[in-house]
Amino acid sequence: MTLWGRFDHAGSVGFGTIEGDAITIHEGDMFAGAKATGETLSLADVKLLAPCEPTKMIALWNNFHALAAKLEVAEPEEPLYLLKGNNSFLGPDELVRRPKSYDGKVGYEGELGIVIGKECKEVSEDTALDFVFGYTCINDVTAME
C-alpha cells in the first residue's frame, strides 16, 4: 500500500510517498498522474501537514447502530450526514483549540476517513470504490451543543 502525505519543508509545501523515515517528493496532481522527482527528504526534516487539501468533509452521523441503541437514539431510515468546512482540518501534532466563545461540551472520537480522488455524482454501489483514492485516520472533534 502506498502512503501519501503532504509536508512543509523550508517554507515550501509539497507532497510525496512515505516509506520508512523518508518521503519521496512528487510533482503534478496527487490524485492523477503524480510523478516522482527523484528527490527524497528525511521525515525528520519536514513538518507533516493534513494529507490532502479537501474543500469539505462529508461525515456520517448516527451510523454506528450499536452506539445508537446504547444511547437510545433511533436508527435512521436513511444515512444522516453533516458537512465540515475546509477550515476544520489540521495536520499531525497540531493543536485543536476550543473557541474562546464556546464553553460547552466537546466530543472526540477516532474515525476512518475516505479520500475521494475523482469528481463524482450519483455513483452506484458497484463503482463507488473506483473513486476512492485512499484512506486516512481522522480525529473527529465536535462542539456538541
mmCIF file of N, CA and C in Angstrom:
data_model
loop_
_atom_site.group_PDB
_atom_site.id
_atom_site.type_symbol
_atom_site.label_atom_id
_atom_site.label_comp_id
_atom_site.label_asym_id
_atom_site.label_seq_id
_atom_site.Cartn_x
_atom_site.Cartn_y
_atom_site.Cartn_z
ATOM 1 N N MET A 1 0.851 -1.176 0.000
ATOM 2 C CA MET A 1 0.000 0.000 0.000
ATOM 3 C C MET A 1 0.898 1.241 0.000
ATOM 4 N N THR A 2 0.590 2.183 -0.846
ATOM 5 C CA THR A 2 1.346 3.425 -0.932
ATOM 6 C C THR A 2 0.821 4.423 0.090
ATOM 7 N N LEU A 3 1.721 5.026 0.855
ATOM 8 C CA LEU A 3 1.356 6.044 1.834
ATOM 9 C C LEU A 3 1.707 7.413 1.263
ATOM 10 N N TRP A 4 0.696 8.241 1.029
ATOM 11 C CA TRP A 4 0.885 9.586 0.505
ATOM 12 C C TRP A 4 0.822 10.582 1.651
ATOM 13 N N GLY A 5 1.530 11.678 1.521
ATOM 14 C CA GLY A 5 1.466 12.722 2.525
ATOM 15 C C GLY A 5 1.846 14.069 1.955
ATOM 16 N N ARG A 6 1.398 15.113 2.645
ATOM 17 C CA ARG A 6 1.792 16.481 2.317
ATOM 18 C C ARG A 6 2.732 16.959 3.408
ATOM 19 N N PHE A 7 3.605 17.872 3.062
ATOM 20 C CA PHE A 7 4.595 18.337 4.019
ATOM 21 C C PHE A 7 4.987 19.780 3.732
ATOM 22 N N ASP A 8 5.590 20.388 4.747
ATOM 23 C CA ASP A 8 6.210 21.704 4.609
ATOM 24 C C ASP A 8 7.701 21.492 4.836
ATOM 25 N N HIS A 9 8.498 21.962 3.906
ATOM 26 C CA HIS A 9 9.954 21.894 4.045
ATOM 27 C C HIS A 9 10.526 23.257 3.697
ATOM 28 N N ALA A 10 11.123 23.900 4.672
ATOM 29 C CA ALA A 10 11.756 25.210 4.475
ATOM 30 C C ALA A 10 10.781 26.221 3.865
ATOM 31 N N GLY A 11 9.516 26.166 4.298
ATOM 32 C CA GLY A 11 8.528 27.132 3.835
ATOM 33 C C GLY A 11 7.827 26.779 2.539
ATOM 34 N N SER A 12 8.169 25.653 1.942
ATOM 35 C CA SER A 12 7.510 25.208 0.709
ATOM 36 C C SER A 12 6.679 23.965 0.991
ATOM 37 N N VAL A 13 5.457 23.957 0.476
ATOM 38 C CA VAL A 13 4.568 22.806 0.660
ATOM 39 C C VAL A 13 4.729 21.867 -0.523
ATOM 40 N N GLY A 14 4.827 20.584 -0.222
ATOM 41 C CA GLY A 14 4.928 19.573 -1.266
ATOM 42 C C GLY A 14 4.179 18.330 -0.853
ATOM 43 N N PHE A 15 4.254 17.318 -1.696
ATOM 44 C CA PHE A 15 3.627 16.041 -1.365
ATOM 45 C C PHE A 15 4.480 14.918 -1.931
ATOM 46 N N GLY A 16 4.247 13.733 -1.397
ATOM 47 C CA GLY A 16 5.004 12.594 -1.888
ATOM 48 C C GLY A 16 4.597 11.316 -1.200
ATOM 49 N N THR A 17 5.379 10.286 -1.448
ATOM 50 C CA THR A 17 5.112 8.979 -0.854
ATOM 51 C C THR A 17 6.069 8.759 0.309
ATOM 52 N N ILE A 18 5.534 8.177 1.356
ATOM 53 C CA ILE A 18 6.295 7.966 2.584
ATOM 54 C C ILE A 18 6.648 6.491 2.690
ATOM 55 N N GLU A 19 7.932 6.244 2.912
ATOM 56 C CA GLU A 19 8.397 4.876 3.141
ATOM 57 C C GLU A 19 9.487 4.937 4.195
ATOM 58 N N GLY A 20 9.236 4.241 5.305
ATOM 59 C CA GLY A 20 10.195 4.290 6.405
ATOM 60 C C GLY A 20 10.293 5.699 6.954
ATOM 61 N N ASP A 21 11.523 6.222 7.028
ATOM 62 C CA ASP A 21 11.717 7.567 7.569
ATOM 63 C C ASP A 21 12.006 8.605 6.485
ATOM 64 N N ALA A 22 11.561 8.332 5.260
ATOM 65 C CA ALA A 22 11.814 9.251 4.146
ATOM 66 C C ALA A 22 10.536 9.498 3.349
ATOM 67 N N ILE A 23 10.527 10.642 2.690
ATOM 68 C CA ILE A 23 9.422 10.969 1.795
ATOM 69 C C ILE A 23 10.012 11.248 0.416
ATOM 70 N N THR A 24 9.485 10.561 -0.586
ATOM 71 C CA THR A 24 9.902 10.775 -1.971
ATOM 72 C C THR A 24 9.007 11.854 -2.556
ATOM 73 N N ILE A 25 9.619 12.947 -2.978
ATOM 74 C CA ILE A 25 8.861 14.100 -3.470
ATOM 75 C C ILE A 25 8.263 13.788 -4.842
ATOM 76 N N HIS A 26 7.012 14.196 -5.018
ATOM 77 C CA HIS A 26 6.304 14.055 -6.294
ATOM 78 C C HIS A 26 5.865 15.431 -6.779
ATOM 79 N N GLU A 27 5.556 15.524 -8.052
ATOM 80 C CA GLU A 27 5.016 16.757 -8.624
ATOM 81 C C GLU A 27 3.804 16.415 -9.473
ATOM 82 N N GLY A 28 3.026 17.440 -9.796
ATOM 83 C CA GLY A 28 1.804 17.234 -10.566
ATOM 84 C C GLY A 28 0.605 17.195 -9.650
ATOM 85 N N ASP A 29 -0.386 16.429 -10.034
ATOM 86 C CA ASP A 29 -1.626 16.283 -9.281
ATOM 87 C C ASP A 29 -1.555 14.994 -8.471
ATOM 88 N N MET A 30 -1.643 15.110 -7.158
ATOM 89 C CA MET A 30 -1.555 13.930 -6.301
ATOM 90 C C MET A 30 -2.555 12.852 -6.709
ATOM 91 N N PHE A 31 -3.715 13.278 -7.184
ATOM 92 C CA PHE A 31 -4.784 12.340 -7.481
ATOM 93 C C PHE A 31 -4.775 11.821 -8.910
ATOM 94 N N ALA A 32 -3.974 12.410 -9.771
ATOM 95 C CA ALA A 32 -3.988 11.991 -11.181
ATOM 96 C C ALA A 32 -2.626 12.226 -11.821
ATOM 97 N N GLY A 33 -1.836 11.193 -11.915
ATOM 98 C CA GLY A 33 -0.587 11.282 -12.659
ATOM 99 C C GLY A 33 0.572 11.933 -11.941
ATOM 100 N N ALA A 34 0.619 11.875 -10.619
ATOM 101 C CA ALA A 34 1.769 12.415 -9.896
ATOM 102 C C ALA A 34 3.022 11.643 -10.292
ATOM 103 N N LYS A 35 4.124 12.365 -10.424
ATOM 104 C CA LYS A 35 5.384 11.734 -10.825
ATOM 105 C C LYS A 35 6.463 12.059 -9.806
ATOM 106 N N ALA A 36 7.250 11.044 -9.448
ATOM 107 C CA ALA A 36 8.366 11.236 -8.525
ATOM 108 C C ALA A 36 9.420 12.123 -9.177
ATOM 109 N N THR A 37 9.979 13.046 -8.386
ATOM 110 C CA THR A 37 11.015 13.948 -8.902
ATOM 111 C C THR A 37 12.407 13.342 -8.796
ATOM 112 N N GLY A 38 12.532 12.262 -8.027
ATOM 113 C CA GLY A 38 13.843 11.679 -7.770
ATOM 114 C C GLY A 38 14.462 12.195 -6.481
ATOM 115 N N GLU A 39 13.859 13.223 -5.890
ATOM 116 C CA GLU A 39 14.359 13.782 -4.636
ATOM 117 C C GLU A 39 13.669 13.115 -3.453
ATOM 118 N N THR A 40 14.405 12.947 -2.371
ATOM 119 C CA THR A 40 13.829 12.445 -1.122
ATOM 120 C C THR A 40 14.240 13.362 0.019
ATOM 121 N N LEU A 41 13.418 13.384 1.037
ATOM 122 C CA LEU A 41 13.703 14.133 2.254
ATOM 123 C C LEU A 41 13.503 13.215 3.443
ATOM 124 N N SER A 42 14.245 13.461 4.494
ATOM 125 C CA SER A 42 14.031 12.747 5.740
ATOM 126 C C SER A 42 12.766 13.287 6.396
ATOM 127 N N LEU A 43 11.949 12.401 6.944
ATOM 128 C CA LEU A 43 10.746 12.859 7.652
ATOM 129 C C LEU A 43 11.109 13.769 8.823
ATOM 130 N N ALA A 44 12.303 13.585 9.385
ATOM 131 C CA ALA A 44 12.744 14.433 10.493
ATOM 132 C C ALA A 44 12.944 15.881 10.056
ATOM 133 N N ASP A 45 13.105 16.117 8.757
ATOM 134 C CA ASP A 45 13.372 17.462 8.240
ATOM 135 C C ASP A 45 12.137 18.172 7.694
ATOM 136 N N VAL A 46 10.966 17.545 7.797
ATOM 137 C CA VAL A 46 9.746 18.149 7.276
ATOM 138 C C VAL A 46 8.695 18.218 8.377
ATOM 139 N N LYS A 47 7.727 19.091 8.188
ATOM 140 C CA LYS A 47 6.548 19.126 9.054
ATOM 141 C C LYS A 47 5.417 18.509 8.253
ATOM 142 N N LEU A 48 4.864 17.408 8.746
ATOM 143 C CA LEU A 48 3.742 16.787 8.048
ATOM 144 C C LEU A 48 2.501 17.659 8.194
ATOM 145 N N LEU A 49 1.747 17.747 7.116
ATOM 146 C CA LEU A 49 0.509 18.526 7.070
ATOM 147 C C LEU A 49 -0.675 17.572 6.936
ATOM 148 N N ALA A 50 -1.887 18.116 6.932
ATOM 149 C CA ALA A 50 -3.055 17.284 6.621
ATOM 150 C C ALA A 50 -2.767 16.592 5.292
ATOM 151 N N PRO A 51 -3.184 15.341 5.128
ATOM 152 C CA PRO A 51 -2.760 14.559 3.956
ATOM 153 C C PRO A 51 -3.209 15.095 2.606
ATOM 154 N N CYS A 52 -4.253 15.885 2.580
ATOM 155 C CA CYS A 52 -4.704 16.493 1.326
ATOM 156 C C CYS A 52 -5.391 17.806 1.675
ATOM 157 N N GLU A 53 -5.826 18.550 0.670
ATOM 158 C CA GLU A 53 -6.486 19.835 0.885
ATOM 159 C C GLU A 53 -7.934 19.762 0.413
ATOM 160 N N PRO A 54 -8.778 19.107 1.200
ATOM 161 C CA PRO A 54 -10.176 18.972 0.772
ATOM 162 C C PRO A 54 -10.919 20.294 0.846
ATOM 163 N N THR A 55 -11.938 20.412 0.028
ATOM 164 C CA THR A 55 -12.790 21.599 0.075
ATOM 165 C C THR A 55 -13.861 21.460 1.145
ATOM 166 N N LYS A 56 -14.116 20.236 1.549
ATOM 167 C CA LYS A 56 -15.124 19.977 2.579
ATOM 168 C C LYS A 56 -14.971 18.534 3.055
ATOM 169 N N MET A 57 -15.617 18.248 4.173
ATOM 170 C CA MET A 57 -15.712 16.875 4.661
ATOM 171 C C MET A 57 -17.187 16.555 4.796
ATOM 172 N N ILE A 58 -17.576 15.428 4.272
ATOM 173 C CA ILE A 58 -18.933 14.926 4.453
ATOM 174 C C ILE A 58 -18.820 13.796 5.465
ATOM 175 N N ALA A 59 -19.462 13.960 6.604
ATOM 176 C CA ALA A 59 -19.352 12.986 7.682
ATOM 177 C C ALA A 59 -20.707 12.339 7.943
ATOM 178 N N LEU A 60 -20.681 11.046 8.199
ATOM 179 C CA LEU A 60 -21.906 10.341 8.578
ATOM 180 C C LEU A 60 -22.142 10.527 10.064
ATOM 181 N N TRP A 61 -23.400 10.607 10.436
ATOM 182 C CA TRP A 61 -23.781 10.770 11.829
ATOM 183 C C TRP A 61 -24.774 9.672 12.180
ATOM 184 N N ASN A 62 -24.634 9.132 13.383
ATOM 185 C CA ASN A 62 -25.526 8.082 13.866
ATOM 186 C C ASN A 62 -25.474 6.866 12.940
ATOM 187 N N ASN A 63 -24.248 6.518 12.522
ATOM 188 C CA ASN A 63 -24.086 5.369 11.632
ATOM 189 C C ASN A 63 -23.586 4.131 12.368
ATOM 190 N N PHE A 64 -23.326 4.242 13.653
ATOM 191 C CA PHE A 64 -22.879 3.106 14.452
ATOM 192 C C PHE A 64 -24.076 2.652 15.277
ATOM 193 N N HIS A 65 -24.781 1.667 14.767
ATOM 194 C CA HIS A 65 -26.084 1.310 15.322
ATOM 195 C C HIS A 65 -26.020 0.765 16.745
ATOM 196 N N ALA A 66 -24.919 0.108 17.116
ATOM 197 C CA ALA A 66 -24.802 -0.386 18.486
ATOM 198 C C ALA A 66 -24.736 0.789 19.466
ATOM 199 N N LEU A 67 -24.006 1.838 19.096
ATOM 200 C CA LEU A 67 -23.932 3.020 19.959
ATOM 201 C C LEU A 67 -25.280 3.732 20.004
ATOM 202 N N ALA A 68 -25.947 3.818 18.872
ATOM 203 C CA ALA A 68 -27.268 4.451 18.833
ATOM 204 C C ALA A 68 -28.229 3.732 19.781
ATOM 205 N N ALA A 69 -28.191 2.405 19.774
ATOM 206 C CA ALA A 69 -29.056 1.633 20.668
ATOM 207 C C ALA A 69 -28.693 1.902 22.130
ATOM 208 N N LYS A 70 -27.389 1.947 22.425
ATOM 209 C CA LYS A 70 -26.933 2.206 23.792
ATOM 210 C C LYS A 70 -27.387 3.587 24.270
ATOM 211 N N LEU A 71 -27.341 4.565 23.384
ATOM 212 C CA LEU A 71 -27.744 5.926 23.734
ATOM 213 C C LEU A 71 -29.247 6.149 23.593
ATOM 214 N N GLU A 72 -29.954 5.078 23.199
ATOM 215 C CA GLU A 72 -31.397 5.121 22.991
ATOM 216 C C GLU A 72 -31.790 6.178 21.959
ATOM 217 N N VAL A 73 -31.019 6.199 20.871
ATOM 218 C CA VAL A 73 -31.289 7.083 19.740
ATOM 219 C C VAL A 73 -31.810 6.210 18.607
ATOM 220 N N ALA A 74 -32.860 6.643 17.961
ATOM 221 C CA ALA A 74 -33.460 5.843 16.890
ATOM 222 C C ALA A 74 -32.492 5.679 15.719
ATOM 223 N N GLU A 75 -32.519 4.495 15.131
ATOM 224 C CA GLU A 75 -31.722 4.234 13.933
ATOM 225 C C GLU A 75 -32.399 4.922 12.752
ATOM 226 N N PRO A 76 -31.672 5.754 12.010
ATOM 227 C CA PRO A 76 -32.305 6.489 10.913
ATOM 228 C C PRO A 76 -32.635 5.584 9.732
ATOM 229 N N GLU A 77 -33.685 5.937 9.006
ATOM 230 C CA GLU A 77 -34.046 5.178 7.803
ATOM 231 C C GLU A 77 -33.032 5.403 6.691
ATOM 232 N N GLU A 78 -32.536 6.608 6.569
ATOM 233 C CA GLU A 78 -31.529 6.980 5.567
ATOM 234 C C GLU A 78 -30.292 7.476 6.310
ATOM 235 N N PRO A 79 -29.118 7.347 5.708
ATOM 236 C CA PRO A 79 -27.915 7.861 6.374
ATOM 237 C C PRO A 79 -28.038 9.362 6.658
ATOM 238 N N LEU A 80 -27.626 9.746 7.847
ATOM 239 C CA LEU A 80 -27.595 11.159 8.218
ATOM 240 C C LEU A 80 -26.169 11.654 8.021
ATOM 241 N N TYR A 81 -26.017 12.851 7.484
ATOM 242 C CA TYR A 81 -24.673 13.364 7.268
ATOM 243 C C TYR A 81 -24.599 14.837 7.638
ATOM 244 N N LEU A 82 -23.394 15.299 7.802
ATOM 245 C CA LEU A 82 -23.134 16.698 8.086
ATOM 246 C C LEU A 82 -21.912 17.123 7.289
ATOM 247 N N LEU A 83 -21.777 18.415 7.102
ATOM 248 C CA LEU A 83 -20.640 18.964 6.370
ATOM 249 C C LEU A 83 -19.722 19.690 7.334
ATOM 250 N N LYS A 84 -18.424 19.538 7.121
ATOM 251 C CA LYS A 84 -17.420 20.314 7.845
ATOM 252 C C LYS A 84 -16.621 21.066 6.797
ATOM 253 N N GLY A 85 -16.391 22.343 7.041
ATOM 254 C CA GLY A 85 -15.693 23.186 6.076
ATOM 255 C C GLY A 85 -14.200 22.919 6.018
ATOM 256 N N ASN A 86 -13.548 23.530 5.028
ATOM 257 C CA ASN A 86 -12.122 23.295 4.839
ATOM 258 C C ASN A 86 -11.261 23.940 5.925
ATOM 259 N N ASN A 87 -11.863 24.689 6.838
ATOM 260 C CA ASN A 87 -11.109 25.219 7.970
ATOM 261 C C ASN A 87 -11.145 24.265 9.165
ATOM 262 N N SER A 88 -11.626 23.051 8.957
ATOM 263 C CA SER A 88 -11.760 22.057 10.025
ATOM 264 C C SER A 88 -10.602 21.068 10.075
ATOM 265 N N PHE A 89 -9.586 21.249 9.251
ATOM 266 C CA PHE A 89 -8.538 20.243 9.126
ATOM 267 C C PHE A 89 -7.230 20.719 9.732
ATOM 268 N N LEU A 90 -6.566 19.819 10.432
ATOM 269 C CA LEU A 90 -5.248 20.069 10.999
ATOM 270 C C LEU A 90 -4.333 18.923 10.615
ATOM 271 N N GLY A 91 -3.061 19.185 10.627
ATOM 272 C CA GLY A 91 -2.081 18.137 10.376
ATOM 273 C C GLY A 91 -1.707 17.425 11.660
ATOM 274 N N PRO A 92 -0.861 16.403 11.539
ATOM 275 C CA PRO A 92 -0.395 15.680 12.724
ATOM 276 C C PRO A 92 0.290 16.630 13.709
ATOM 277 N N ASP A 93 0.093 16.387 14.976
ATOM 278 C CA ASP A 93 0.726 17.143 16.063
ATOM 279 C C ASP A 93 0.262 18.596 16.171
ATOM 280 N N GLU A 94 -0.767 18.994 15.420
ATOM 281 C CA GLU A 94 -1.286 20.355 15.565
ATOM 282 C C GLU A 94 -2.314 20.380 16.688
ATOM 283 N N LEU A 95 -2.430 21.513 17.326
ATOM 284 C CA LEU A 95 -3.272 21.673 18.500
ATOM 285 C C LEU A 95 -4.713 22.005 18.114
ATOM 286 N N VAL A 96 -5.649 21.248 18.667
ATOM 287 C CA VAL A 96 -7.070 21.546 18.496
ATOM 288 C C VAL A 96 -7.428 22.587 19.549
ATOM 289 N N ARG A 97 -7.953 23.701 19.109
ATOM 290 C CA ARG A 97 -8.283 24.792 20.031
ATOM 291 C C ARG A 97 -9.800 24.947 20.166
ATOM 292 N N ARG A 98 -10.226 25.107 21.401
ATOM 293 C CA ARG A 98 -11.633 25.401 21.667
ATOM 294 C C ARG A 98 -11.816 26.911 21.484
ATOM 295 N N PRO A 99 -12.813 27.322 20.702
ATOM 296 C CA PRO A 99 -13.041 28.762 20.542
ATOM 297 C C PRO A 99 -13.309 29.423 21.894
ATOM 298 N N LYS A 100 -12.761 30.604 22.098
ATOM 299 C CA LYS A 100 -12.948 31.322 23.365
ATOM 300 C C LYS A 100 -14.421 31.569 23.657
ATOM 301 N N SER A 101 -15.227 31.681 22.614
ATOM 302 C CA SER A 101 -16.654 31.976 22.789
ATOM 303 C C SER A 101 -17.480 30.738 23.134
ATOM 304 N N TYR A 102 -16.857 29.564 23.186
ATOM 305 C CA TYR A 102 -17.600 28.321 23.422
ATOM 306 C C TYR A 102 -17.138 27.688 24.725
ATOM 307 N N ASP A 103 -18.083 27.389 25.621
ATOM 308 C CA ASP A 103 -17.709 26.714 26.859
ATOM 309 C C ASP A 103 -18.515 25.432 27.072
ATOM 310 N N GLY A 104 -19.121 24.920 26.007
ATOM 311 C CA GLY A 104 -19.921 23.702 26.086
ATOM 312 C C GLY A 104 -19.074 22.439 25.970
ATOM 313 N N LYS A 105 -19.761 21.333 25.874
ATOM 314 C CA LYS A 105 -19.128 20.021 25.794
ATOM 315 C C LYS A 105 -18.464 19.827 24.428
ATOM 316 N N VAL A 106 -17.298 19.196 24.445
ATOM 317 C CA VAL A 106 -16.575 18.844 23.227
ATOM 318 C C VAL A 106 -16.455 17.324 23.184
ATOM 319 N N GLY A 107 -16.854 16.740 22.071
ATOM 320 C CA GLY A 107 -16.736 15.297 21.899
ATOM 321 C C GLY A 107 -15.637 14.983 20.902
ATOM 322 N N TYR A 108 -15.025 13.830 21.062
ATOM 323 C CA TYR A 108 -13.979 13.427 20.129
ATOM 324 C C TYR A 108 -14.010 11.914 19.965
ATOM 325 N N GLU A 109 -13.628 11.480 18.789
ATOM 326 C CA GLU A 109 -13.550 10.048 18.524
ATOM 327 C C GLU A 109 -12.724 9.814 17.269
ATOM 328 N N GLY A 110 -12.128 8.659 17.197
ATOM 329 C CA GLY A 110 -11.381 8.273 16.010
ATOM 330 C C GLY A 110 -12.335 7.841 14.908
ATOM 331 N N GLU A 111 -12.003 8.203 13.699
ATOM 332 C CA GLU A 111 -12.838 7.863 12.541
ATOM 333 C C GLU A 111 -11.953 7.400 11.390
ATOM 334 N N LEU A 112 -12.535 6.661 10.490
ATOM 335 C CA LEU A 112 -11.874 6.293 9.244
ATOM 336 C C LEU A 112 -12.273 7.316 8.197
ATOM 337 N N GLY A 113 -11.297 7.999 7.612
ATOM 338 C CA GLY A 113 -11.565 8.964 6.551
ATOM 339 C C GLY A 113 -11.366 8.315 5.194
ATOM 340 N N ILE A 114 -12.296 8.525 4.302
ATOM 341 C CA ILE A 114 -12.195 8.011 2.933
ATOM 342 C C ILE A 114 -11.916 9.205 2.034
ATOM 343 N N VAL A 115 -10.782 9.171 1.339
ATOM 344 C CA VAL A 115 -10.385 10.279 0.471
ATOM 345 C C VAL A 115 -10.875 9.980 -0.940
ATOM 346 N N ILE A 116 -11.793 10.812 -1.417
ATOM 347 C CA ILE A 116 -12.320 10.667 -2.776
ATOM 348 C C ILE A 116 -11.345 11.374 -3.711
ATOM 349 N N GLY A 117 -10.851 10.666 -4.716
ATOM 350 C CA GLY A 117 -9.813 11.196 -5.587
ATOM 351 C C GLY A 117 -10.279 11.688 -6.937
ATOM 352 N N LYS A 118 -11.552 11.475 -7.256
ATOM 353 C CA LYS A 118 -12.087 11.920 -8.546
ATOM 354 C C LYS A 118 -13.456 12.532 -8.317
ATOM 355 N N GLU A 119 -13.787 13.511 -9.139
ATOM 356 C CA GLU A 119 -15.112 14.107 -9.044
ATOM 357 C C GLU A 119 -16.156 13.052 -9.398
ATOM 358 N N CYS A 120 -17.243 13.034 -8.641
ATOM 359 C CA CYS A 120 -18.280 12.038 -8.898
ATOM 360 C C CYS A 120 -19.632 12.552 -8.421
ATOM 361 N N LYS A 121 -20.670 11.922 -8.941
ATOM 362 C CA LYS A 121 -22.038 12.282 -8.567
ATOM 363 C C LYS A 121 -22.926 11.074 -8.823
ATOM 364 N N GLU A 122 -23.813 10.791 -7.879
ATOM 365 C CA GLU A 122 -24.775 9.696 -8.017
ATOM 366 C C GLU A 122 -24.099 8.399 -8.469
ATOM 367 N N VAL A 123 -23.053 8.033 -7.768
ATOM 368 C CA VAL A 123 -22.257 6.853 -8.094
ATOM 369 C C VAL A 123 -22.963 5.598 -7.594
ATOM 370 N N SER A 124 -22.935 4.549 -8.385
ATOM 371 C CA SER A 124 -23.550 3.286 -7.965
ATOM 372 C C SER A 124 -22.656 2.602 -6.933
ATOM 373 N N GLU A 125 -23.257 1.755 -6.139
ATOM 374 C CA GLU A 125 -22.500 0.998 -5.150
ATOM 375 C C GLU A 125 -21.422 0.152 -5.830
ATOM 376 N N ASP A 126 -21.721 -0.380 -7.008
ATOM 377 C CA ASP A 126 -20.778 -1.235 -7.735
ATOM 378 C C ASP A 126 -19.519 -0.500 -8.185
ATOM 379 N N THR A 127 -19.619 0.803 -8.452
ATOM 380 C CA THR A 127 -18.460 1.553 -8.957
ATOM 381 C C THR A 127 -17.884 2.527 -7.933
ATOM 382 N N ALA A 128 -18.427 2.558 -6.734
ATOM 383 C CA ALA A 128 -18.003 3.545 -5.732
ATOM 384 C C ALA A 128 -16.507 3.490 -5.443
ATOM 385 N N LEU A 129 -15.944 2.303 -5.328
ATOM 386 C CA LEU A 129 -14.520 2.199 -4.992
ATOM 387 C C LEU A 129 -13.609 2.716 -6.099
ATOM 388 N N ASP A 130 -14.114 2.859 -7.314
ATOM 389 C CA ASP A 130 -13.319 3.428 -8.407
ATOM 390 C C ASP A 130 -12.965 4.893 -8.135
ATOM 391 N N PHE A 131 -13.682 5.543 -7.232
ATOM 392 C CA PHE A 131 -13.473 6.957 -6.951
ATOM 393 C C PHE A 131 -12.690 7.193 -5.663
ATOM 394 N N VAL A 132 -12.346 6.119 -4.957
ATOM 395 C CA VAL A 132 -11.612 6.236 -3.699
ATOM 396 C C VAL A 132 -10.117 6.291 -3.993
ATOM 397 N N PHE A 133 -9.473 7.365 -3.532
ATOM 398 C CA PHE A 133 -8.020 7.498 -3.666
ATOM 399 C C PHE A 133 -7.326 6.714 -2.568
ATOM 400 N N GLY A 134 -7.867 6.804 -1.344
ATOM 401 C CA GLY A 134 -7.241 6.124 -0.217
ATOM 402 C C GLY A 134 -8.001 6.394 1.064
ATOM 403 N N TYR A 135 -7.354 6.062 2.161
ATOM 404 C CA TYR A 135 -7.964 6.166 3.481
ATOM 405 C C TYR A 135 -7.011 6.900 4.415
ATOM 406 N N THR A 136 -7.559 7.538 5.424
ATOM 407 C CA THR A 136 -6.737 8.221 6.419
ATOM 408 C C THR A 136 -7.423 8.148 7.777
ATOM 409 N N CYS A 137 -6.656 8.337 8.818
ATOM 410 C CA CYS A 137 -7.205 8.392 10.172
ATOM 411 C C CYS A 137 -7.699 9.806 10.439
ATOM 412 N N ILE A 138 -8.842 9.901 11.083
ATOM 413 C CA ILE A 138 -9.442 11.192 11.415
ATOM 414 C C ILE A 138 -9.658 11.249 12.922
ATOM 415 N N ASN A 139 -9.254 12.329 13.537
ATOM 416 C CA ASN A 139 -9.598 12.599 14.922
ATOM 417 C C ASN A 139 -10.748 13.597 14.869
ATOM 418 N N ASP A 140 -11.963 13.107 14.993
ATOM 419 C CA ASP A 140 -13.156 13.948 14.867
ATOM 420 C C ASP A 140 -13.416 14.647 16.196
ATOM 421 N N VAL A 141 -13.338 15.963 16.181
ATOM 422 C CA VAL A 141 -13.592 16.775 17.370
ATOM 423 C C VAL A 141 -14.783 17.677 17.052
ATOM 424 N N THR A 142 -15.800 17.628 17.906
ATOM 425 C CA THR A 142 -17.041 18.342 17.613
ATOM 426 C C THR A 142 -17.557 19.072 18.844
ATOM 427 N N ALA A 143 -17.964 20.330 18.657
ATOM 428 C CA ALA A 143 -18.691 21.053 19.699
ATOM 429 C C ALA A 143 -20.081 20.432 19.748
ATOM 430 N N MET A 144 -20.464 19.918 20.892
ATOM 431 C CA MET A 144 -21.665 19.088 20.986
ATOM 432 C C MET A 144 -22.961 19.881 21.128
ATOM 433 N N GLU A 145 -22.889 21.136 21.426
ATOM 434 C CA GLU A 145 -24.118 21.903 21.666
ATOM 435 C C GLU A 145 -24.389 22.872 20.543
#
